[in-house]
Coordinates of C-alpha atoms in Angstrom, one line a residue:
Chain A
X299 CA -26.2 12.7 21.9
X300 CA -27.1 14.2 18.9
X301 CA -26.8 17.3 17.3
X302 CA -30.5 17.8 17.5
X303 CA -30.2 17.1 21.3
X304 CA -28.2 20.3 22.0
X305 CA -29.3 23.2 23.9
X306 CA -30.0 26.3 21.5
X307 CA -26.7 27.8 20.6
X308 CA -24.7 24.7 21.6
X309 CA -23.6 24.4 18.2
X310 CA -22.5 27.8 17.4
X311 CA -20.4 27.5 21.3
X312 CA -19.1 24.2 20.3
X313 CA -18.1 25.3 16.7
X314 CA -16.2 28.5 17.7
X315 CA -14.5 26.6 21.0
X316 CA -13.3 23.9 18.1
X317 CA -14.9 21.1 20.3
X318 CA -18.0 20.1 18.1
X319 CA -16.9 16.4 17.6
X320 CA -19.3 14.8 14.9
X321 CA -19.3 11.1 14.2
X322 CA -19.5 10.5 10.4
X323 CA -18.7 6.5 10.5
X324 CA -16.7 5.4 10.2
X325 CA -15.0 8.6 10.4
X326 CA -14.7 11.5 13.5
X327 CA -14.3 14.8 12.4
X328 CA -13.6 17.5 15.1
X329 CA -15.1 20.7 13.7
X330 CA -14.3 24.4 14.6
X331 CA -15.8 27.5 13.3
X332 CA -16.5 31.0 13.5
X333 CA -19.0 31.5 10.9
X334 CA -22.6 31.4 11.7
X335 CA -23.3 30.1 8.6
X336 CA -22.0 26.8 9.4
X337 CA -23.5 26.2 12.7
X338 CA -27.2 27.1 10.7
X339 CA -26.4 24.5 8.3
X340 CA -24.9 22.0 10.6
X341 CA -27.9 22.2 12.9
X342 CA -29.9 21.4 10.1
X343 CA -28.0 18.7 8.1
X344 CA -26.5 16.8 10.8
X345 CA -29.4 17.1 13.6
X346 CA -29.5 12.9 13.4
X347 CA -25.5 12.3 13.6
X348 CA -24.2 11.6 17.0
X349 CA -21.8 13.7 18.8
X350 CA -18.5 12.4 20.0
X351 CA -16.7 13.7 22.9
X352 CA -12.9 15.7 22.9
X353 CA -11.6 12.8 24.1
X354 CA -12.8 10.7 21.3
X355 CA -9.6 10.1 18.6
X356 CA -10.7 12.4 15.4
X357 CA -9.5 11.1 12.1
X358 CA -9.8 14.8 10.7
X359 CA -9.7 18.1 12.0
X360 CA -11.4 20.3 9.8
X361 CA -11.5 24.4 10.4
X362 CA -13.7 27.2 8.5
X363 CA -12.7 30.3 9.6
X364 CA -13.6 34.1 8.5
X365 CA -10.6 36.1 7.1
X366 CA -9.8 39.1 8.5
X367 CA -8.7 42.5 6.5
X368 CA -11.3 45.1 5.7
X369 CA -13.1 43.4 3.2
X370 CA -14.7 41.7 6.2
X371 CA -17.7 44.1 6.8
X372 CA -18.2 44.3 2.6
X373 CA -17.9 40.8 1.8
X374 CA -17.2 38.4 4.6
X375 CA -14.6 35.8 3.3
X376 CA -13.8 32.4 5.1
X377 CA -11.0 29.7 4.6
X378 CA -10.6 26.2 5.1
X379 CA -8.2 24.5 7.5
X380 CA -7.2 20.9 7.6
X381 CA -4.9 19.8 10.6
X382 CA -4.2 23.6 10.6
X383 CA -3.2 23.7 7.0
X384 CA -5.2 26.0 4.4
X385 CA -6.7 23.6 2.0
X386 CA -8.6 25.9 -0.8
X387 CA -8.7 29.6 -1.5
X388 CA -11.2 32.0 0.6
X389 CA -14.8 32.1 -0.5
X390 CA -17.3 33.9 0.4
X391 CA -18.8 32.8 4.2
X392 CA -21.8 31.9 3.2
X393 CA -20.5 29.0 1.4
X394 CA -18.8 28.2 4.7
X395 CA -21.0 24.9 5.2
X396 CA -20.4 23.9 1.5
X397 CA -16.3 24.4 2.4
X398 CA -16.9 21.7 5.4
X399 CA -18.5 19.5 3.0
X400 CA -15.8 19.5 0.4
X401 CA -13.1 19.5 3.1
X402 CA -14.8 16.4 4.5
X403 CA -14.6 15.0 1.2
X404 CA -11.2 15.8 0.5
X405 CA -10.4 14.4 3.8
X406 CA -11.9 11.1 3.2
X407 CA -10.7 11.0 0.1
X408 CA -7.1 11.5 0.5
X409 CA -7.1 9.5 4.0
X410 CA -9.4 6.9 4.3
X411 CA -7.3 4.1 2.8
X412 CA -8.8 1.0 4.0
X413 CA -11.6 1.5 1.5
X414 CA -11.3 2.3 -2.3
X415 CA -13.3 5.5 -2.7
X416 CA -15.2 6.2 -5.5
X417 CA -16.9 9.4 -6.7
X418 CA -20.2 8.0 -6.9
X419 CA -23.2 8.0 -4.8
X420 CA -24.7 4.7 -3.2
X421 CA -28.3 3.9 -2.2
X422 CA -29.5 0.8 -0.5
X423 CA -32.7 -1.3 -0.8
X424 CA -33.3 -4.5 0.6
X425 CA -29.9 -5.1 1.1
X426 CA -28.3 -4.4 -2.3
X427 CA -26.6 -1.2 -3.1
X428 CA -26.9 0.8 -6.4
X429 CA -23.8 2.5 -6.9
X430 CA -23.9 5.4 -9.4
X431 CA -20.7 6.5 -10.8
X432 CA -21.0 9.7 -12.9
X433 CA -19.1 12.8 -14.4
X434 CA -20.3 16.1 -13.3
X435 CA -23.3 17.3 -15.0
X436 CA -24.9 13.9 -15.3
X437 CA -27.9 14.5 -13.1
X438 CA -26.3 12.1 -10.0
X439 CA -27.1 13.8 -7.1
X440 CA -30.4 14.8 -8.4
X441 CA -31.6 11.5 -8.9
X442 CA -29.9 10.4 -6.1
X443 CA -31.9 12.7 -3.9
X444 CA -35.0 11.5 -5.8
X445 CA -34.6 7.9 -5.1
X446 CA -33.7 8.7 -1.2
X447 CA -37.0 10.1 -1.4
X448 CA -38.7 7.4 -2.7
X449 CA -37.6 4.2 -0.4
X450 CA -34.2 3.8 -1.3
X451 CA -31.6 4.2 1.6
X452 CA -29.2 7.2 1.1
X453 CA -25.9 6.0 1.5
X454 CA -23.7 8.7 0.1
X455 CA -24.1 11.2 -2.7
X456 CA -20.7 12.1 -3.5
X457 CA -18.1 9.3 -2.3
X458 CA -19.1 5.5 -2.2
X459 CA -16.9 3.7 0.4
X460 CA -15.9 0.1 -0.9
X461 CA -14.3 -2.0 2.0
X462 CA -11.5 -3.9 0.2
X463 CA -11.8 -6.7 3.1
X464 CA -15.8 -7.5 2.6
X465 CA -16.7 -6.3 -0.6
X466 CA -19.2 -4.4 1.0
X467 CA -20.1 -0.8 -0.1
X468 CA -21.4 2.1 2.8
X469 CA -21.9 5.8 2.7
X470 CA -21.6 8.2 5.2
X471 CA -25.1 9.3 5.1
X472 CA -24.0 12.9 4.4
X473 CA -26.0 15.5 2.6
X474 CA -26.6 15.7 -1.1
X475 CA -25.2 18.6 -3.2
X476 CA -27.9 20.0 -5.5
X477 CA -27.2 22.7 -8.0
X478 CA -29.4 25.3 -9.8
X479 CA -32.8 23.8 -11.2
X480 CA -32.3 20.8 -9.5
X481 CA -32.8 22.7 -6.0
X482 CA -36.2 23.5 -7.2
X483 CA -37.2 20.2 -8.7
X484 CA -36.3 18.8 -5.6
X485 CA -38.4 20.9 -4.0
X486 CA -41.4 20.0 -6.1
X487 CA -40.5 16.3 -6.3
X488 CA -40.3 15.9 -2.5
X489 CA -41.8 18.7 -0.8
X490 CA -40.7 17.0 2.7
X491 CA -37.0 17.2 2.1
X492 CA -35.1 19.6 4.0
X493 CA -32.5 22.1 2.2
X494 CA -30.5 24.9 3.2
X495 CA -31.0 28.0 2.1
X496 CA -29.7 28.3 -1.1
X497 CA -26.5 30.3 -1.8
X498 CA -26.6 32.2 -5.3
X499 CA -24.0 33.5 -7.4
X500 CA -21.0 31.1 -6.8
X501 CA -18.9 29.7 -9.3
X502 CA -20.7 27.0 -9.4
X503 CA -24.2 28.6 -9.8
X504 CA -26.8 27.9 -6.8
X505 CA -26.0 25.6 -4.5
X506 CA -28.1 24.0 -1.8
X507 CA -27.8 20.9 0.6
X508 CA -30.5 18.4 0.9
X509 CA -30.3 16.5 4.8
X510 CA -30.6 12.9 4.5
X511 CA -33.3 11.3 5.6
X512 CA -33.5 10.2 9.0
X513 CA -34.3 6.7 8.2
X514 CA -30.8 6.6 6.0
X515 CA -28.9 8.3 9.0
X516 CA -30.5 5.8 11.5
X517 CA -28.6 3.2 9.4
X518 CA -25.5 4.8 8.6
X519 CA -23.4 1.7 10.1
X520 CA -25.1 -0.7 7.7
X521 CA -22.8 -1.6 4.9
X522 CA -24.8 -3.3 1.4
X523 CA -24.1 -5.9 -1.1
X524 CA -23.0 -4.0 -4.4
X525 CA -25.7 -5.2 -6.8
X526 CA -26.0 -2.7 -9.6
X527 CA -23.3 0.1 -10.9
X528 CA -25.4 2.4 -12.9
X529 CA -24.1 5.5 -14.8
X530 CA -26.8 7.7 -15.0
X531 CA -27.1 10.3 -18.1
X532 CA -29.8 13.4 -18.4
X533 CA -30.7 13.8 -21.4
X534 CA -33.8 16.3 -21.8
X535 CA -36.4 14.7 -23.6
X536 CA -35.2 11.3 -23.2
X537 CA -37.5 8.2 -21.9
X538 CA -36.1 6.4 -19.0
X539 CA -33.5 3.6 -20.7
X540 CA -31.5 1.2 -18.9
X541 CA -28.7 -0.5 -21.5
X542 CA -26.1 -2.9 -20.4
X543 CA -22.7 -1.3 -20.3
X544 CA -19.3 -3.4 -20.9
X545 CA -18.0 -4.3 -17.8
X546 CA -14.5 -3.2 -18.8
X547 CA -15.9 0.4 -19.7
X548 CA -17.7 0.4 -16.5
X549 CA -14.1 -0.2 -14.6
X550 CA -12.5 2.4 -16.4
X551 CA -15.1 4.6 -15.5
X552 CA -14.6 3.7 -11.8
X553 CA -10.9 4.0 -12.0
X554 CA -11.4 7.5 -13.1
X555 CA -13.9 8.2 -11.0
X556 CA -11.8 6.9 -8.0
X557 CA -9.9 9.0 -5.2
X558 CA -7.2 6.4 -4.4
X559 CA -7.2 3.9 -7.1
X560 CA -4.0 4.6 -8.3
X561 CA -2.4 4.5 -4.5
X562 CA -3.8 0.7 -4.3
X563 CA -1.8 -0.1 -7.3
X564 CA -3.1 -3.8 -8.7
X565 CA -4.9 -4.3 -5.6
X566 CA -7.1 -1.3 -6.9
X567 CA -7.6 -2.8 -10.1
X568 CA -8.3 -6.6 -8.9
X569 CA -11.2 -5.2 -6.2
X570 CA -12.6 -2.8 -9.1
X571 CA -12.7 -5.8 -11.5
X572 CA -14.4 -7.9 -8.8
X573 CA -17.1 -5.3 -8.2
X574 CA -17.8 -4.8 -11.9
X575 CA -17.9 -8.7 -12.0
X576 CA -20.6 -8.9 -9.5
X577 CA -22.7 -6.1 -10.4
X578 CA -25.0 -5.3 -13.1
X579 CA -23.4 -2.8 -15.3
X580 CA -25.7 -0.2 -16.8
X581 CA -25.9 2.8 -18.7
X582 CA -29.3 5.1 -17.5
X583 CA -30.6 7.7 -19.9
X584 CA -33.6 9.9 -18.1
X585 CA -35.4 13.2 -18.2
X586 CA -37.8 12.9 -15.6
X587 CA -37.4 12.4 -12.2
X588 CA -40.8 10.2 -12.0
X589 CA -40.0 8.2 -14.9
X590 CA -36.5 8.0 -13.5
X591 CA -37.4 6.8 -10.1
X592 CA -40.0 4.1 -11.4
X593 CA -36.9 2.8 -13.6
X594 CA -34.8 2.2 -11.1
X595 CA -37.9 0.3 -9.1
X596 CA -38.5 -1.7 -11.5
X597 CA -34.8 -2.9 -11.7
X598 CA -34.5 -3.8 -8.3
X599 CA -38.2 -5.3 -8.3
X600 CA -36.7 -7.6 -11.1
X601 CA -34.0 -8.9 -9.0
X602 CA -35.9 -10.0 -6.5
Chain B
X162 CA 16.0 -11.1 -41.4
X163 CA 14.0 -13.2 -38.4
X164 CA 10.5 -12.1 -37.4
X165 CA 10.6 -10.3 -34.1
X166 CA 9.2 -12.0 -31.4
X167 CA 6.8 -10.4 -29.4
X168 CA 6.4 -10.8 -25.6
X169 CA 4.8 -8.9 -22.4
X170 CA 6.6 -5.8 -21.3
X171 CA 7.4 -6.5 -17.4
X172 CA 5.1 -9.5 -16.8
X173 CA 4.9 -8.9 -13.3
X174 CA 3.3 -5.5 -13.5
X175 CA 0.8 -6.4 -16.2
X176 CA -2.8 -8.0 -15.4
X177 CA -5.8 -8.0 -17.0
X178 CA -9.6 -9.1 -16.7
X179 CA -11.7 -9.4 -19.7
X180 CA -15.7 -9.6 -20.3
X181 CA -17.2 -10.0 -23.4
X182 CA -15.2 -8.8 -25.8
X183 CA -13.6 -5.9 -24.2
X184 CA -11.0 -6.1 -21.6
X185 CA -8.9 -3.9 -19.1
X186 CA -5.4 -3.9 -18.1
X187 CA -3.8 -2.9 -15.4
X188 CA 0.2 -1.8 -15.7
X189 CA 1.7 -1.5 -12.4
X190 CA 4.6 -0.3 -13.2
X191 CA 2.6 3.2 -14.7
X192 CA -0.1 2.8 -12.6
X193 CA -2.6 3.0 -16.1
X194 CA -5.6 1.0 -16.7
X195 CA -6.6 0.8 -20.5
X196 CA -9.1 -0.5 -22.2
X197 CA -8.2 -3.3 -24.8
X198 CA -10.5 -5.3 -27.4
X199 CA -10.5 -9.1 -27.2
X200 CA -7.9 -9.6 -29.7
X201 CA -5.6 -7.6 -27.5
X202 CA -6.6 -9.8 -24.6
X203 CA -5.6 -12.8 -26.9
X204 CA -2.4 -11.9 -27.4
X205 CA -1.7 -11.0 -24.0
X206 CA -2.8 -14.7 -22.8
X207 CA -0.7 -16.1 -25.1
X208 CA 2.5 -13.9 -25.1
X209 CA 2.4 -14.2 -21.3
X210 CA 3.3 -18.2 -22.1
X211 CA 5.9 -17.5 -24.5
X212 CA 7.3 -14.7 -27.1
X213 CA 5.9 -15.4 -30.7
X214 CA 6.4 -14.1 -33.8
X215 CA 3.3 -12.7 -35.6
X216 CA 3.3 -15.6 -37.8
X217 CA 3.0 -17.7 -34.7
X218 CA -0.1 -15.8 -33.2
X219 CA -1.6 -15.9 -36.8
X220 CA -1.3 -19.7 -36.2
X221 CA -2.4 -19.9 -32.9
X222 CA -5.4 -17.9 -33.5
X223 CA -6.1 -19.1 -36.8
X224 CA -10.0 -20.0 -35.5
X225 CA -10.4 -16.3 -34.8
X226 CA -9.7 -14.8 -38.1
X227 CA -12.8 -14.3 -40.1
X228 CA -12.7 -16.8 -43.4
X229 CA -12.9 -14.0 -46.0
X230 CA -9.8 -12.4 -44.4
X231 CA -7.0 -13.0 -46.4
X232 CA -3.5 -13.6 -45.1
X233 CA -1.8 -10.1 -45.7
X234 CA -4.6 -8.5 -44.1
X235 CA -4.4 -10.3 -41.2
X236 CA -1.4 -9.5 -40.8
X237 CA -1.3 -6.4 -41.3
X238 CA -4.3 -6.2 -38.5
X239 CA -1.9 -8.2 -35.9
X240 CA 0.9 -6.1 -36.5
X241 CA -0.9 -3.2 -36.1
X242 CA -2.5 -4.5 -32.7
X243 CA 0.9 -5.5 -31.7
X244 CA 2.4 -2.1 -32.2
X245 CA -0.7 -0.5 -30.3
X246 CA -0.1 -2.6 -27.4
X247 CA 3.9 -1.7 -27.3
X248 CA 3.1 2.3 -27.6
X249 CA 0.9 1.6 -24.4
X250 CA 4.4 -0.1 -23.0
X251 CA 2.4 -3.6 -22.6
X252 CA 4.5 -5.6 -24.9
X253 CA 7.7 -5.8 -26.4
X254 CA 9.8 -7.6 -28.9
X255 CA 12.9 -9.5 -28.1
X256 CA 15.7 -11.3 -29.9
X257 CA 15.5 -14.9 -30.7
X258 CA 18.0 -17.1 -29.5
X259 CA 19.1 -19.9 -31.3

């Protein structure tokens, strides 16, 4: 059964009881929340995801709960808990689902150690994966959202999992984080994209989440062979330009952007070196989404 | 005074990969990963086999030194490079034994 198959009101009820079990392969998360916004966004963003049962083993137990006190009448706040422990400072309840997403990222990156997990987007076409590690402000998520609506399968926006045993990459088909002007940019670029109601005035500006396209979620279990590692760089006015990036430099970037590279020690280094060794490593400067998508499509076509 | 011999510091902890003029070195002791140039990789390759002095490194890498570079400049370059690698904890000096 998928989230979309639940009768009206059931997502909210399950969340309130703390028995909403969400399958985000390869993980299972058990969620609890009394924040209306969490139910609203979960129904939209995870509609195509399978539900588990309370008998399933859950890798993570995540909660977003309203804070008590008089302030709740003026500005409702919510707090995130992982396995019963508070993990972040309280935030306005309107950001409840962003807390679930950040919490999932945090849980995966701190607990999913059969994988090397990189702060990187991953998209797939013809069985080959495009991995995009990038520091904040590079336009990674915006480009990822655009590619996901132009024939690329969205594997991940935030966390790319690199299987140390198979050398394949996978994602969890989770939503794409959009900020500020990117929200409107994606609405215009892909009117079919399903976005949450934007949350204005957060510490990061206006936030919205874009649902992964249904066909991406349907293939969530399929890993892909990494073929390209591209560091996107939004530069106002720049034409789309791909340049070779030294593999050693890309290795350093991936190491910096990895969540658990240190934990894997030498094995993490060797695996990351193998990853860059087998991929084309590129720096990608762009300014418009149409041009950027065209150039990335061309890159994929050249490899056929 | 005898020239110091250089060697890889904690060789069991240090590993590296190189591609086209740039390399990455991982130090399992510190957990650090360093970006280094091709000369540093050459040093690590040679010093991992046996301790060598700057003069011996110059001799072994003679082909890699630009023809227009005089001996003093090359010695200073090698010395500087080795000190840089020592500061990163990747190489160290050892006392020569008779």
